[in-house]
CSV table of C-alpha atoms in Angstrom, one decimal:
chain,number,residue,atom,x,y,z
Q,1,MET,CA,26.4,29.1,7.5
Q,2,LYS,CA,26.6,28.5,3.8
Q,3,GLY,CA,28.4,25.1,4.3
Q,4,ASN,CA,25.8,24.1,6.7
Q,5,MET,CA,23.0,24.9,4.2
Q,6,ASN,CA,24.7,22.9,1.5
Q,7,ASN,CA,25.1,20.0,3.8
Q,8,MET,CA,21.4,20.2,4.7
Q,9,MET,CA,20.5,20.3,1.0
Q,10,LYS,CA,22.6,17.2,0.3
Q,11,GLN,CA,20.9,15.4,3.3
Q,12,MET,CA,17.4,16.4,1.9
Q,13,GLN,CA,18.3,15.1,-1.6
Q,14,LYS,CA,19.6,11.8,-0.1
Q,15,MET,CA,16.4,11.4,1.9
Q,16,GLN,CA,14.3,12.2,-1.2
Q,17,LYS,CA,16.1,9.5,-3.2
Q,18,LYS,CA,15.5,7.0,-0.4
Q,19,MET,CA,11.9,7.9,-0.2
Q,20,MET,CA,11.4,7.5,-4.0
Q,21,LYS,CA,13.2,4.1,-3.9
Q,22,ALA,CA,11.0,3.0,-0.9
Q,23,GLN,CA,7.9,4.1,-2.8
Q,24,GLU,CA,8.9,2.2,-6.0
Q,25,GLU,CA,9.5,-0.9,-3.9
Q,26,LEU,CA,6.0,-0.5,-2.3
Q,27,HIS,CA,4.4,-0.2,-5.7
Q,28,GLU,CA,6.0,-3.4,-6.8
Q,29,MET,CA,4.8,-5.4,-3.7
Q,30,THR,CA,1.9,-7.8,-3.9
Q,31,PHE,CA,-0.8,-7.9,-1.2
Q,32,GLU,CA,-3.4,-10.6,-0.8
Q,33,ALA,CA,-6.5,-11.0,1.3
Q,34,SER,CA,-9.3,-13.6,1.5
Q,35,SER,CA,-12.7,-13.9,3.1
Q,36,GLY,CA,-15.1,-16.7,3.7
Q,37,GLY,CA,-12.4,-19.1,4.7
Q,38,GLY,CA,-10.6,-18.6,1.4
Q,39,MET,CA,-13.7,-18.7,-0.8
Q,40,VAL,CA,-12.8,-15.2,-2.2
Q,41,THR,CA,-9.3,-14.0,-2.6
Q,42,VAL,CA,-8.3,-10.5,-3.8
Q,43,VAL,CA,-4.8,-9.6,-4.9
Q,44,ALA,CA,-3.5,-6.1,-5.3
Q,45,ASN,CA,-0.3,-4.3,-5.9
Q,46,GLY,CA,1.2,-1.4,-3.9
Q,47,LYS,CA,-0.4,1.1,-6.2
Q,48,LYS,CA,-3.8,0.0,-4.8
Q,49,GLU,CA,-4.7,-1.7,-8.1
Q,50,ILE,CA,-6.6,-4.9,-7.9
Q,51,THR,CA,-4.7,-7.4,-10.0
Q,52,ASP,CA,-6.6,-10.6,-9.4
Q,53,VAL,CA,-9.9,-11.9,-7.9
Q,54,GLN,CA,-10.4,-15.6,-7.3
Q,55,ILE,CA,-13.8,-16.9,-6.4
Q,56,SER,CA,-14.4,-20.5,-5.4
Q,57,GLU,CA,-17.2,-22.2,-7.3
Q,58,GLU,CA,-18.9,-23.3,-4.0
Q,59,VAL,CA,-19.7,-19.7,-3.1
Q,60,VAL,CA,-21.4,-18.9,-6.4
Q,61,ASP,CA,-25.0,-19.3,-5.5
Q,62,PRO,CA,-27.6,-17.5,-7.7
Q,63,ASP,CA,-30.0,-17.4,-4.7
Q,64,ASP,CA,-27.4,-15.7,-2.4
Q,65,VAL,CA,-25.6,-13.1,-4.5
Q,66,ASP,CA,-25.5,-10.8,-1.4
Q,67,MET,CA,-23.2,-13.2,0.4
Q,68,LEU,CA,-20.8,-13.3,-2.6
Q,69,GLN,CA,-20.8,-9.5,-2.8
Q,70,ASP,CA,-20.1,-9.2,0.9
Q,71,LEU,CA,-17.2,-11.6,0.7
Q,72,ILE,CA,-15.7,-9.7,-2.3
Q,73,LEU,CA,-16.1,-6.4,-0.4
Q,74,ALA,CA,-14.5,-7.8,2.8
Q,75,ALA,CA,-11.5,-9.2,0.9
Q,76,THR,CA,-11.1,-6.0,-1.1
Q,77,ASN,CA,-11.3,-3.7,1.9
Q,78,ASP,CA,-8.8,-6.0,3.7
Q,79,VAL,CA,-6.2,-5.9,1.0
Q,80,LEU,CA,-6.5,-2.1,0.6
Q,81,LYS,CA,-6.0,-1.7,4.4
Q,82,GLN,CA,-2.9,-3.9,4.2
Q,83,ILE,CA,-1.5,-1.6,1.5
Q,84,GLU,CA,-2.4,1.5,3.5
Q,85,ASP,CA,-0.8,0.1,6.6
Q,86,LYS,CA,2.4,-0.9,4.8
Q,87,THR,CA,2.6,2.5,3.1
Q,88,ASN,CA,2.2,4.3,6.3
Q,89,ASP,CA,4.8,2.1,8.0
Q,90,THR,CA,7.3,2.5,5.2
Q,91,MET,CA,6.9,6.2,4.4
Q,92,GLY,CA,6.4,7.0,8.1
Q,93,GLU,CA,10.1,6.2,8.6
Q,94,PHE,CA,11.0,9.3,6.6
Q,95,THR,CA,8.7,11.7,8.4
Q,96,LYS,CA,9.5,10.5,12.0
Q,97,GLY,CA,10.7,13.5,14.0
Q,98,MET,CA,9.6,15.9,11.3
Q,99,ASN,CA,6.6,18.1,12.0
Q,100,MET,CA,5.0,17.8,8.5
Q,101,PRO,CA,1.3,16.9,8.9
Q,102,GLY,CA,-0.4,15.5,5.9
Q,103,MET,CA,2.7,14.5,4.0
Q,104,PHE,CA,1.4,11.0,3.2
Protein backbone atom coordinates (compact mmCIF):
# COMPACT_ATOMS: atom_id res chain seq x y z
CA MET A 1 0.00 0.00 0.00
CA LYS A 2 2.78 2.42 0.94
CA GLY A 3 4.75 1.70 -2.25
CA ASN A 4 1.61 2.31 -4.27
CA MET A 5 1.12 5.68 -2.56
CA ASN A 6 4.73 6.72 -3.23
CA ASN A 7 4.34 5.73 -6.87
CA MET A 8 1.15 7.78 -7.11
CA MET A 9 2.89 10.80 -5.56
CA LYS A 10 5.76 10.50 -8.08
CA GLN A 11 3.23 10.34 -10.93
CA MET A 12 1.47 13.45 -9.61
CA GLN A 13 4.76 15.35 -9.33
CA LYS A 14 5.68 14.31 -12.88
CA MET A 15 2.31 15.50 -14.16
CA GLN A 16 2.62 18.77 -12.26
CA LYS A 17 6.03 19.43 -13.88
CA LYS A 18 4.57 18.71 -17.32
CA MET A 19 1.64 21.02 -16.61
CA MET A 20 3.95 23.84 -15.51
CA LYS A 21 6.11 23.40 -18.61
CA ALA A 22 3.02 23.42 -20.85
CA GLN A 23 1.76 26.56 -19.16
CA GLU A 24 5.14 28.29 -19.59
CA GLU A 25 5.13 27.37 -23.29
CA LEU A 26 1.59 28.74 -23.63
CA HIS A 27 2.62 32.03 -22.02
CA GLU A 28 5.47 32.40 -24.52
CA MET A 29 3.21 31.83 -27.55
CA THR A 30 2.06 34.67 -29.78
CA PHE A 31 -1.50 34.95 -31.07
CA GLU A 32 -2.72 37.28 -33.81
CA ALA A 33 -6.15 38.24 -35.10
CA SER A 34 -7.32 40.81 -37.59
CA SER A 35 -10.60 42.35 -38.66
CA GLY A 36 -11.82 44.46 -41.53
CA GLY A 37 -9.85 42.44 -44.04
CA GLY A 38 -6.60 43.12 -42.21
CA MET A 39 -7.30 46.79 -41.48
CA VAL A 40 -6.88 46.16 -37.73
CA THR A 41 -4.52 43.55 -36.30
CA VAL A 42 -4.15 42.70 -32.62
CA VAL A 43 -1.28 40.61 -31.26
CA ALA A 44 -1.25 39.05 -27.79
CA ASN A 45 0.81 36.60 -25.79
CA GLY A 46 -0.43 33.51 -24.01
CA LYS A 47 -0.83 35.47 -20.79
CA LYS A 48 -3.68 37.37 -22.49
CA GLU A 49 -1.59 40.54 -22.68
CA ILE A 50 -2.06 42.64 -25.81
CA THR A 51 1.45 43.24 -27.17
CA ASP A 52 0.69 45.09 -30.40
CA VAL A 53 -2.14 46.81 -32.24
CA GLN A 54 -1.76 47.76 -35.90
CA ILE A 55 -4.29 50.03 -37.57
CA SER A 56 -4.23 50.72 -41.29
CA GLU A 57 -4.42 54.43 -42.18
CA GLU A 58 -7.37 53.86 -44.53
CA VAL A 59 -9.61 52.83 -41.65
CA VAL A 60 -8.89 55.98 -39.60
CA ASP A 61 -11.88 58.16 -40.46
CA PRO A 62 -12.75 60.92 -37.98
CA ASP A 63 -16.34 60.76 -39.22
CA ASP A 64 -16.62 57.03 -38.51
CA VAL A 65 -14.87 56.36 -35.21
CA ASP A 66 -17.52 53.73 -34.37
CA MET A 67 -16.35 51.47 -37.19
CA LEU A 68 -12.74 51.67 -36.01
CA GLN A 69 -13.79 50.85 -32.45
CA ASP A 70 -15.81 47.87 -33.70
CA LEU A 71 -12.85 46.56 -35.72
CA ILE A 72 -10.53 46.86 -32.71
CA LEU A 73 -13.05 45.09 -30.47
CA ALA A 74 -13.58 42.31 -33.01
CA ALA A 75 -9.85 41.65 -33.44
CA THR A 76 -9.21 41.83 -29.68
CA ASN A 77 -12.04 39.45 -28.82
CA ASP A 78 -10.88 37.07 -31.55
CA VAL A 79 -7.28 36.96 -30.31
CA LEU A 80 -8.44 36.43 -26.70
CA LYS A 81 -10.70 33.56 -27.83
CA GLN A 82 -7.76 31.96 -29.66
CA ILE A 83 -5.72 32.08 -26.44
CA GLU A 84 -8.61 30.67 -24.40
CA ASP A 85 -9.15 27.82 -26.89
CA LYS A 86 -5.43 26.94 -27.02
CA THR A 87 -5.20 27.06 -23.22
CA ASN A 88 -8.21 24.76 -22.85
CA ASP A 89 -6.84 22.35 -25.46
CA THR A 90 -3.36 22.25 -23.94
CA MET A 91 -4.29 22.11 -20.27
CA GLY A 92 -7.28 19.86 -20.96
CA GLU A 93 -4.82 17.11 -21.88
CA PHE A 94 -3.86 16.95 -18.20
CA THR A 95 -7.38 16.82 -16.81
CA LYS A 96 -8.74 14.25 -19.28
CA GLY A 97 -10.17 11.34 -17.36
CA MET A 98 -9.93 13.19 -14.06
CA ASN A 99 -13.12 14.41 -12.45
CA MET A 100 -11.86 17.84 -11.35
CA PRO A 101 -14.37 20.48 -12.46
CA GLY A 102 -13.17 24.06 -12.54
CA MET A 103 -9.49 23.20 -12.58
CA PHE A 104 -8.76 25.57 -15.49
